[in-house]
Short mmCIF file of C-alpha atoms and ligand atoms in Angstrom, two decimals:
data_model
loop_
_atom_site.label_atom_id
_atom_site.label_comp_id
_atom_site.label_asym_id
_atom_site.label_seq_id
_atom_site.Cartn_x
_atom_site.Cartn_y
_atom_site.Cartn_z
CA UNK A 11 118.73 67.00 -7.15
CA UNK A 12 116.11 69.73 -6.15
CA UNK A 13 116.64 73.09 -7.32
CA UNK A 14 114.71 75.93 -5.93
CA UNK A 15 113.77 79.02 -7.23
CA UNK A 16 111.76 81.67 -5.42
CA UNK A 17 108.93 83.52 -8.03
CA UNK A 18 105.71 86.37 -7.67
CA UNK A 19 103.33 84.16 -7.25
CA UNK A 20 101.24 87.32 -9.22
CA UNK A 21 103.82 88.35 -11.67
CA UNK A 22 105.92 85.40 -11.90
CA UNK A 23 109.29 86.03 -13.87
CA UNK A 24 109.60 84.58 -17.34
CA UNK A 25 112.67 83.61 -17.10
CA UNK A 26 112.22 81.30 -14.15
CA UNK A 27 109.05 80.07 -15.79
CA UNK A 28 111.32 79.40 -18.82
CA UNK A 29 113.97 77.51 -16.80
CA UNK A 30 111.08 75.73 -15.07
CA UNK A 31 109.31 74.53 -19.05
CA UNK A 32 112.74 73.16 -19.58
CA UNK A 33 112.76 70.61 -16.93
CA UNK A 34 108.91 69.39 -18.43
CA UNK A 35 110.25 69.72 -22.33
CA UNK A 36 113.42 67.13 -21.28
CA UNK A 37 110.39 64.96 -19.12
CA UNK A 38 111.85 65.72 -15.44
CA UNK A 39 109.71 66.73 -12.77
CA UNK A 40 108.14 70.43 -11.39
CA UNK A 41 106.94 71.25 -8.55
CA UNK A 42 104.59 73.81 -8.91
CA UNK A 43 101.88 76.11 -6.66
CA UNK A 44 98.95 75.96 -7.58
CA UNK A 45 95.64 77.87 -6.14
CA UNK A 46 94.98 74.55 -3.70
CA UNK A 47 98.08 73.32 -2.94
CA UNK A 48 101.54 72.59 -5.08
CA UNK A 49 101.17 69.90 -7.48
CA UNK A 50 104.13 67.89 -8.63
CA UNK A 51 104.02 67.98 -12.82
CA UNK A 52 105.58 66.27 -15.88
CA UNK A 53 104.58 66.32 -19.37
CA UNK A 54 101.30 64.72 -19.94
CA UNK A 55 102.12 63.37 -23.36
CA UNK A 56 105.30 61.82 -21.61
CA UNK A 57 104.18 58.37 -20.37
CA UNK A 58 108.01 57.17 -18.97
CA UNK A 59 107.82 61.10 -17.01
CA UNK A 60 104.59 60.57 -15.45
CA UNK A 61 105.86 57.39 -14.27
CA UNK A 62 108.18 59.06 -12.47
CA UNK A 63 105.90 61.28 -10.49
CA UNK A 64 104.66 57.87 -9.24
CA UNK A 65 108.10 56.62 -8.30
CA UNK A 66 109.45 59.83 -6.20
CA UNK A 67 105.85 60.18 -4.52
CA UNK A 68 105.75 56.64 -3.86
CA UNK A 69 102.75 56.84 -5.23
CA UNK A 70 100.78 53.78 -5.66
CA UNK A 71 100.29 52.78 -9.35
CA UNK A 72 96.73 52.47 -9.34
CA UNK A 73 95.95 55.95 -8.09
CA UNK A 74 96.02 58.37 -11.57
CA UNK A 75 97.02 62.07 -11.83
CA UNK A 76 95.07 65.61 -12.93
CA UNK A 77 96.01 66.74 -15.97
CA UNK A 78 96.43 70.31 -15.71
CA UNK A 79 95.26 72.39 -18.90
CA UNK A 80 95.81 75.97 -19.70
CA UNK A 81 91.94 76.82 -20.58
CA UNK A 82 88.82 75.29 -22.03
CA UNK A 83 90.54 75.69 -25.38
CA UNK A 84 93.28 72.77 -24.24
CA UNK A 85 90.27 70.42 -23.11
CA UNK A 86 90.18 68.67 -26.31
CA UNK A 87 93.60 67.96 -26.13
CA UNK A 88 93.39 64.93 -23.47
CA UNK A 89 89.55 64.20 -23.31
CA UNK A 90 87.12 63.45 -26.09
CA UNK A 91 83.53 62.49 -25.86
CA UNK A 92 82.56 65.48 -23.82
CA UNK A 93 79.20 66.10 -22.37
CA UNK A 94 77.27 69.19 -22.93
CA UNK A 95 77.10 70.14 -19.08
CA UNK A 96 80.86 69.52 -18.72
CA UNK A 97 81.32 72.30 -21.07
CA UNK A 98 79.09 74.75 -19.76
CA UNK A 99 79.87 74.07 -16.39
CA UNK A 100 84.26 74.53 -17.43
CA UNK A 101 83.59 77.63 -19.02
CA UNK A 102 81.82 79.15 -15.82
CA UNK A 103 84.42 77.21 -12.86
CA UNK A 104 88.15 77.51 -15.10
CA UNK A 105 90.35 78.56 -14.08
CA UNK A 106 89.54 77.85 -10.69
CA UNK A 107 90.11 74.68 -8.35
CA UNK A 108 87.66 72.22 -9.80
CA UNK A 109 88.41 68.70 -11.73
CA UNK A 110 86.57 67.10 -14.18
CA UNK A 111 86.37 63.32 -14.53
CA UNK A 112 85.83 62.82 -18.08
CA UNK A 113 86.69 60.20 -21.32
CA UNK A 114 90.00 60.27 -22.03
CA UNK A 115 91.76 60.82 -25.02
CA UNK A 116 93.74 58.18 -26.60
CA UNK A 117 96.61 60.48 -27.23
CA UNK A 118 96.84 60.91 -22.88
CA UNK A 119 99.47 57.79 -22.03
CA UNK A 120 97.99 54.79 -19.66
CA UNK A 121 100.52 55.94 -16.73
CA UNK A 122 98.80 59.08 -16.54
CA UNK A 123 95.02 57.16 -16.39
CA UNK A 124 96.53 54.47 -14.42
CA UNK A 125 94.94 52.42 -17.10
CA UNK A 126 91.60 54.15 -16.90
CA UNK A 127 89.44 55.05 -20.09
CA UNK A 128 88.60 58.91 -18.13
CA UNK A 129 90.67 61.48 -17.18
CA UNK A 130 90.98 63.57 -14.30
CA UNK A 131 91.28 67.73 -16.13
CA UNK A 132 91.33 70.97 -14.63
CA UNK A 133 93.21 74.37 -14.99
CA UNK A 134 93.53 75.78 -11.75
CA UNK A 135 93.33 79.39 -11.41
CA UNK A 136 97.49 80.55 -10.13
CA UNK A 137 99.44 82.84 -12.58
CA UNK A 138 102.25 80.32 -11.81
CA UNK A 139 100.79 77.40 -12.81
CA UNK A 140 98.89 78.83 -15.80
CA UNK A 141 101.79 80.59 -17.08
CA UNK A 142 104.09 77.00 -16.53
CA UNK A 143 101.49 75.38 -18.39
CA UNK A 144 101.26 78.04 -21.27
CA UNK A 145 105.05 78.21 -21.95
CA UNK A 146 105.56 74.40 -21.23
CA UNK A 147 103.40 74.13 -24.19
CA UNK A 148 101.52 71.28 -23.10
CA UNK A 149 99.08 70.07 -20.40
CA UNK A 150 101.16 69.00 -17.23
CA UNK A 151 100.26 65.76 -15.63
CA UNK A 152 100.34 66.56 -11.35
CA UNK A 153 99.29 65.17 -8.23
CA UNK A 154 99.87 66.87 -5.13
CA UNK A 155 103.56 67.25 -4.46
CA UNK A 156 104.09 65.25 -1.17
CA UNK A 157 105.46 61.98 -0.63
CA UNK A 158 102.31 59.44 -1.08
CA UNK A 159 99.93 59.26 2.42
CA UNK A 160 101.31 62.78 3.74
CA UNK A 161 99.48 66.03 4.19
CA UNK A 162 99.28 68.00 0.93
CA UNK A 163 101.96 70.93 0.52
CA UNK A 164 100.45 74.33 0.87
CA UNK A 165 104.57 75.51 1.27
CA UNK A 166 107.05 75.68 -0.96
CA UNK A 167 108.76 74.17 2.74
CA UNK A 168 106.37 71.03 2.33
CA UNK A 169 108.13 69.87 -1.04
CA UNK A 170 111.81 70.10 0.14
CA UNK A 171 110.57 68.63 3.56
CA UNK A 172 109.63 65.65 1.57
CA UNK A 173 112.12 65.87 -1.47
CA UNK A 174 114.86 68.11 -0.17
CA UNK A 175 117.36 64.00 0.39
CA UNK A 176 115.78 62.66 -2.89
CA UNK A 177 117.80 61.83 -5.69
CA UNK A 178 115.45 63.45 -8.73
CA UNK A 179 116.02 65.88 -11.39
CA UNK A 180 113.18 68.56 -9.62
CA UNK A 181 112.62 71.87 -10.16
CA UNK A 182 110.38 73.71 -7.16
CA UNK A 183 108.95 77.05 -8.08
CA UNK A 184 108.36 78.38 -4.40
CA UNK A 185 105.42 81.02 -4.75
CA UNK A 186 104.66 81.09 -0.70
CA UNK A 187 101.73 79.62 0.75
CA UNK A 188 98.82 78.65 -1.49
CA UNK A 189 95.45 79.99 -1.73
CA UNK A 190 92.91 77.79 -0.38
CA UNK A 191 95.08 74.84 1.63
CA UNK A 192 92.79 71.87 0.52
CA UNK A 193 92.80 69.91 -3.22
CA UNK A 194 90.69 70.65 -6.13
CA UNK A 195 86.45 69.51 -5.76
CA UNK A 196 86.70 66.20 -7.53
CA UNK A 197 83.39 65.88 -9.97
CA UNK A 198 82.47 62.32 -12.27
CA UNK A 199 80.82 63.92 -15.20
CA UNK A 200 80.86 60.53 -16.81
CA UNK A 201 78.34 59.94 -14.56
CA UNK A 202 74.31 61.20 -14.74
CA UNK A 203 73.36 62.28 -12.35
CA UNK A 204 76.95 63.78 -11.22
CA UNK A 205 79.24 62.05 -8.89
CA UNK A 206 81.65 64.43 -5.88
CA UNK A 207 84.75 61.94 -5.57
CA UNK A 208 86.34 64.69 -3.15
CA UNK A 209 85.17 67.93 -1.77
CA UNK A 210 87.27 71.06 -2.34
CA UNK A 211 87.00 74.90 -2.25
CA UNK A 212 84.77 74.54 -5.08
CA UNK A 213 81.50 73.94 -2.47
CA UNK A 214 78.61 71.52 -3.04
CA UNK A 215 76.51 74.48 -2.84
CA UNK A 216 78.37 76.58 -5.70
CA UNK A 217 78.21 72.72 -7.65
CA UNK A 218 74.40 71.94 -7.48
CA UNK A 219 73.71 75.65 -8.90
CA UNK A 220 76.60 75.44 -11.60
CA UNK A 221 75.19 71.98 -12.63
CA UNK A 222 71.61 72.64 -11.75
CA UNK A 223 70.90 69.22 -11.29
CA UNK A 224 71.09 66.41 -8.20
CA UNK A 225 74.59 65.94 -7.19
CA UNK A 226 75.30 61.95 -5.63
CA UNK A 227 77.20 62.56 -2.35
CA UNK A 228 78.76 59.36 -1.18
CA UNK A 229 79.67 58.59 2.25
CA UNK A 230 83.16 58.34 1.17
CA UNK A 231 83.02 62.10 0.10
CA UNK A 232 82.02 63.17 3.49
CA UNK A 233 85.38 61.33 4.70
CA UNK A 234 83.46 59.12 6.59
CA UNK A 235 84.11 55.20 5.20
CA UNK A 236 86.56 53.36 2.74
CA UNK A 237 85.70 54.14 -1.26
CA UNK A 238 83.97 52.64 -4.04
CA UNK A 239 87.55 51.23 -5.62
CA UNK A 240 86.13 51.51 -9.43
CA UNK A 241 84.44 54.88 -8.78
CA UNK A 242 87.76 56.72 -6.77
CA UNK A 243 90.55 55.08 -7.19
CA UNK A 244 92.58 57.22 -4.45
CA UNK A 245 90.55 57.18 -1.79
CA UNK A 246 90.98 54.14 -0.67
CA UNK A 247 94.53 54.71 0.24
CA UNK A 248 95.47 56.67 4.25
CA UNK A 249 95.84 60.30 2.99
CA UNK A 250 96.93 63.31 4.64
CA UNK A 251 98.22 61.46 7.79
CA UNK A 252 100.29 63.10 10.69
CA UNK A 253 102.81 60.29 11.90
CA UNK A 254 100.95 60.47 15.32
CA UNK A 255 97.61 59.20 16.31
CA UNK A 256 95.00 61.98 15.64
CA UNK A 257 90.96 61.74 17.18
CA UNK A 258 88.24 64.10 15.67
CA UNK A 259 85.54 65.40 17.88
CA UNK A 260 82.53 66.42 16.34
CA UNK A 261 78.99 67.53 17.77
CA UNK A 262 76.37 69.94 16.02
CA UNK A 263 76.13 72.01 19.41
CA UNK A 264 78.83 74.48 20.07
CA UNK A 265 78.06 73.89 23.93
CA UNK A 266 78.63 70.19 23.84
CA UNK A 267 81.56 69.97 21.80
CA UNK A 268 83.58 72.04 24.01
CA UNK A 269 82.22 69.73 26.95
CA UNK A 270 83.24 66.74 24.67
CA UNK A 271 86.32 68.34 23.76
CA UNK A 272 87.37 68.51 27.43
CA UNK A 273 85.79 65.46 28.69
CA UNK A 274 87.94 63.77 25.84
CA UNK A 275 91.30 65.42 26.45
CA UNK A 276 91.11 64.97 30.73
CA UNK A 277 90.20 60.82 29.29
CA UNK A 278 93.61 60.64 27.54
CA UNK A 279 95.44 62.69 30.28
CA UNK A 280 94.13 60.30 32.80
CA UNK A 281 95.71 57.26 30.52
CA UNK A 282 98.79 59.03 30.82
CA UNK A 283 99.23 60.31 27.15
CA UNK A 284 101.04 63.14 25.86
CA UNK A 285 97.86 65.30 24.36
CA UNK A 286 97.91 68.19 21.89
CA UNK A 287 95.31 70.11 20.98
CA UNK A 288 94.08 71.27 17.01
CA UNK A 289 91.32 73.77 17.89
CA UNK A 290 89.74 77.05 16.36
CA UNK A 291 90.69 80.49 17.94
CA UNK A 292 87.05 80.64 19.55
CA UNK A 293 87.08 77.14 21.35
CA UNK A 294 90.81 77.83 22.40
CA UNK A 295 89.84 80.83 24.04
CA UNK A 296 86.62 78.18 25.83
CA UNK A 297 89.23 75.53 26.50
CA UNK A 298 91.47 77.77 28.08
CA UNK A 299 89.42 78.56 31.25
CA UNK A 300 90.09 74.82 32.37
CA UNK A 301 93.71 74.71 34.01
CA UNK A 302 93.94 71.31 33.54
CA UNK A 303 93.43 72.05 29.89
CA UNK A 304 95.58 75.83 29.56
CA UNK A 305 99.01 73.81 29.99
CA UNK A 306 98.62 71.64 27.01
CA UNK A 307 100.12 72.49 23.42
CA UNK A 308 97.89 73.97 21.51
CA UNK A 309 97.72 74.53 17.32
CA UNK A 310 95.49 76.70 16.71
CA UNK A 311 93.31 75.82 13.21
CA UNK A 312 91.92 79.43 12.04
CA UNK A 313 88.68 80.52 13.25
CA UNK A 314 85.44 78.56 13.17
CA UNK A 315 83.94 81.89 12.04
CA UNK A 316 85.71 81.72 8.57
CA UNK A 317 86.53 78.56 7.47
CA UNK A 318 88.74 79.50 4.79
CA UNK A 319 91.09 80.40 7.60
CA UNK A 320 90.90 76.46 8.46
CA UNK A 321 91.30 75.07 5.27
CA UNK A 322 94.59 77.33 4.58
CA UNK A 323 96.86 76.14 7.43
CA UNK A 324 95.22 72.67 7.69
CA UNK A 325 98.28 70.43 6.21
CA UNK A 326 100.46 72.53 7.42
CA UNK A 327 98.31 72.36 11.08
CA UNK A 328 98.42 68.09 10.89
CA UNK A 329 102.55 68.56 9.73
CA UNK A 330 103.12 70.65 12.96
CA UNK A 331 101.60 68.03 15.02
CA UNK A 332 104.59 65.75 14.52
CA UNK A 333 106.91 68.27 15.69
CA UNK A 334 105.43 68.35 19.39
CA UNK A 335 106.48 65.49 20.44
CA UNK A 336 103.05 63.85 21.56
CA UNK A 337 101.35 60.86 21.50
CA UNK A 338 98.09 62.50 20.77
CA UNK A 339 96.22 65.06 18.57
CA UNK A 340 92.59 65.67 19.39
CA UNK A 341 91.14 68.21 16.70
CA UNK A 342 87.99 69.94 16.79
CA UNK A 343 85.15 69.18 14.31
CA UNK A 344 83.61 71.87 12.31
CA UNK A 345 80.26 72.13 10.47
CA UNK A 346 80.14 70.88 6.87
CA UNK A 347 78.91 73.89 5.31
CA UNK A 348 80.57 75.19 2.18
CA UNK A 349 84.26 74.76 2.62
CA UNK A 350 84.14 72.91 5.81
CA UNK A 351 82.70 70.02 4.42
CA UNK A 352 85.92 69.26 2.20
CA UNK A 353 88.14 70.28 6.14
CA UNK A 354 86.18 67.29 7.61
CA UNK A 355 86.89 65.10 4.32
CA UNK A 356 90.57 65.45 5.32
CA UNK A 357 89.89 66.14 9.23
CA UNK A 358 88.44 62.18 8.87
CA UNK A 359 90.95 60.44 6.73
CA UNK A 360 93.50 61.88 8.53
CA UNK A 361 92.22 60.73 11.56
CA UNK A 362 91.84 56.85 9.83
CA UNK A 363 88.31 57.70 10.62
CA UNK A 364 88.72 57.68 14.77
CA UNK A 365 85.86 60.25 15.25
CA UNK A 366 84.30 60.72 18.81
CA UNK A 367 80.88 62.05 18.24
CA UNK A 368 78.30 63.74 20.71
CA UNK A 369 75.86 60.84 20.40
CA UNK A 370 78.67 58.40 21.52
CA UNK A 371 78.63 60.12 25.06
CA UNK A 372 75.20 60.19 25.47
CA UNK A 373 74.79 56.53 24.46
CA UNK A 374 77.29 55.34 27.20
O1 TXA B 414 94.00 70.56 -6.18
C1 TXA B 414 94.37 69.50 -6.67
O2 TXA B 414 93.58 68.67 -7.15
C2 TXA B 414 95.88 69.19 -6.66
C3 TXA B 414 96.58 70.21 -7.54
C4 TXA B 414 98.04 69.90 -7.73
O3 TXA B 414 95.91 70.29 -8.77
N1 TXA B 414 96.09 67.85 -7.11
C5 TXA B 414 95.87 66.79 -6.31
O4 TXA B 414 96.09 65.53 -6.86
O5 TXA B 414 95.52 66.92 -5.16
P1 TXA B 414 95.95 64.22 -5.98
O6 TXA B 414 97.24 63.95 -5.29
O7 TXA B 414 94.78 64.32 -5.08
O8 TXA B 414 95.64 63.13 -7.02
C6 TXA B 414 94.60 63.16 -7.94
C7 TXA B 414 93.26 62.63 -7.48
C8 TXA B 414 93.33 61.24 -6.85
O9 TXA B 414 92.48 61.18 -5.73
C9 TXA B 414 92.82 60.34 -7.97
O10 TXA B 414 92.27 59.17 -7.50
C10 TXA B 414 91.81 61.24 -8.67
O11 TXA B 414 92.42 62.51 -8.62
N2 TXA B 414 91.64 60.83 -10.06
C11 TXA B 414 92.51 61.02 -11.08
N3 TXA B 414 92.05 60.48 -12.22
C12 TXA B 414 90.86 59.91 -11.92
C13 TXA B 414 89.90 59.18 -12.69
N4 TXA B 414 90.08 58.92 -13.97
N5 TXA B 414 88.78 58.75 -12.05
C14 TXA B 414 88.58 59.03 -10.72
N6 TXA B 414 89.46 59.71 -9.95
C15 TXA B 414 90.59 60.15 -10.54
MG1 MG B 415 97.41 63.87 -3.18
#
């Protein structure tokens, strides 16, 4: 059964918290916020509870979990073998929403690793989670808390959409919405030079200063092909996907992706298909002018003049879609600058990588 309890997500209440470290002490499962979206924990040194984060996600068994740590202090507790610019570059990023791929320690149980010899760490910066961790007593073993392939939960209303007829001992501390709406900046330290498995809040920018060295980008990183299996073992699964079909649009020039926008939506009106619309505040108010556009459901993604605003309500944005009752979602593209690089990671793969680009058009 899922019990919730509503806590500060500032000042959380100890006594919740308490309640909460009970369910990880007797190895059942919390769901928990953390600064990037709730994460669904169990005791790390429990290798029969982490196994059952993988069977109430659905999870498949080859994908591993982050181990969520307390501090820097913890770090030796799950990972040995540590390189000198993991440690510097901890100390400066924790607590805060990046993860660390590094050796694992043999005292962190196979069902975490997924049979791996690293391990995913980081302790993400939400009084919540910290404080869960700290009276838990030991690390907490999470991925996000939504059924496997679904958009992350940045709700508390995410976890009992997905849980709420599940028959599993669950405790959900509902904090509200989370801060940043997208996962934790994935980083392979085991690596030289550094590998970015995902993009998150924690920018490329911020991670080439922090590391002051080159930082290998992959193709898969930008959301744009499948993975390297043996270098991410995740992202080779469908993440983050809406149950209806969902096209990206992308063009550098502000002036041709609303043309492309529109010339794209009138395309799938004229096939006779239900269209929504996931678009910023400023191309809404563009789109708008165009009756044959103004009619059409509309969720509207932040504003393309602050990101952050994009990357909040994003899972909840793609979650929304399948409550319209469409057959369609086209979504507008933003520029992969700082934060908007990790939006287009999960724009992409939510879109199983059916992106209509500018240079398309012009080609035909
Ligand atoms: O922000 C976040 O990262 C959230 C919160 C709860 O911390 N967690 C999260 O976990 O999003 P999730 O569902 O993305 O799963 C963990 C990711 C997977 O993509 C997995 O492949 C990767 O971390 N991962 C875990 N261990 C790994 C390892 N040893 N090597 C490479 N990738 C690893
Ligand atoms: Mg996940």
């Amino acid at each position: 059964m899922l019990k919730v309890r509503k806590v500060d997500p500032l000042n959380p209440d100890y006594s919740i918290i308490r309640e909460a470290s009970e369910y990880v002490k007797r190895g059942s499962l919390v769901a928990f916020p953390t600064e990037t979206v709730y994460g669904l924990g169990a005791d790390t040194f429990n290798g029969e509870a982490c196994l059952n984060i993988f069977r109430a996600k659905g999870r498949p068994p080859d994908n591993p979990l982050i181990v969520h740590i307390s501090g820097i202090n913890e770090l030796d507790r799950v990972a040995i073998d540590i390189p000198e610019i993991a440690i510097s570059v901890a100390r400066k990023a924790w607590p805060g929403p990046l993860t660390l791929i590094l050796p694992k320690s043999p005292d962190v149980p196979m069902e975490v690793t997924a049979g791996r010899n690293t391990v995913a760490v980081r302790s993400p910066a939400h009084p919540v989670a910290l404080e869960l961790i700290k009276v838990s007593g030991t690390p907490i073993a999470a991925p996000s808390a939504n059924k496997s392939g679904r958009p992350s939960p940045t709700l508390a209303e995410h976890v009992i959409e997905d849980y709420a007829n599940d028959d599993v001992d669950m405790i959900l501390l509902d904090a509200g919405p989370t801060f940043f709406g997208v996962e934790s900046t994935i980083v392979d330290v085991t690596r030289n030079p550094p590998v970015l498995l995902r993009p998150g809040p924690f920018t490329l920018e911020e991670l080439r200063k922090l590391f002051n060295t080159e930082i290998v980008v992959p193709e898969f990183a930008k959301g744009l092909g499948e993975a390297d299996v043996a270098l991410a073992p995740g992202m080779k699964y469908r993440h983050y996907a809406p149950r209806t079909k969902l096209i990206v649009v992308e063009c550098e020039d502000y002036d041709s992706l609303i043309k492309l926008l529109r010339d794209t939506v009138i395309d799938y009106l004229g096939k006779k298909l239900r269209v929504a619309l996931l678009i910023t505040k400023e191309t809404a108010n563009e789109l708008m002018k165009y009756p044959e556009i103004n009619e059409l459901p509309v969720i509207i993604l932040g504003y393309r003049g602050n990101p952050y605003t994009i990357a909040a309500s994003l899972f909840d944005s793609l979650r929304n879609l399948d409550k319209l009752n469409v057959d369609l979602g086209i979504a507008e593209g933003i520029e992969e600058r700082g934060i908007g690089l990790a939006i287009m990671n999960r724009l992409r793969k939510a879109s199983g990588f059916f992106i209509v680009k500018c240079k398309d058009v012009s080609n035909t």
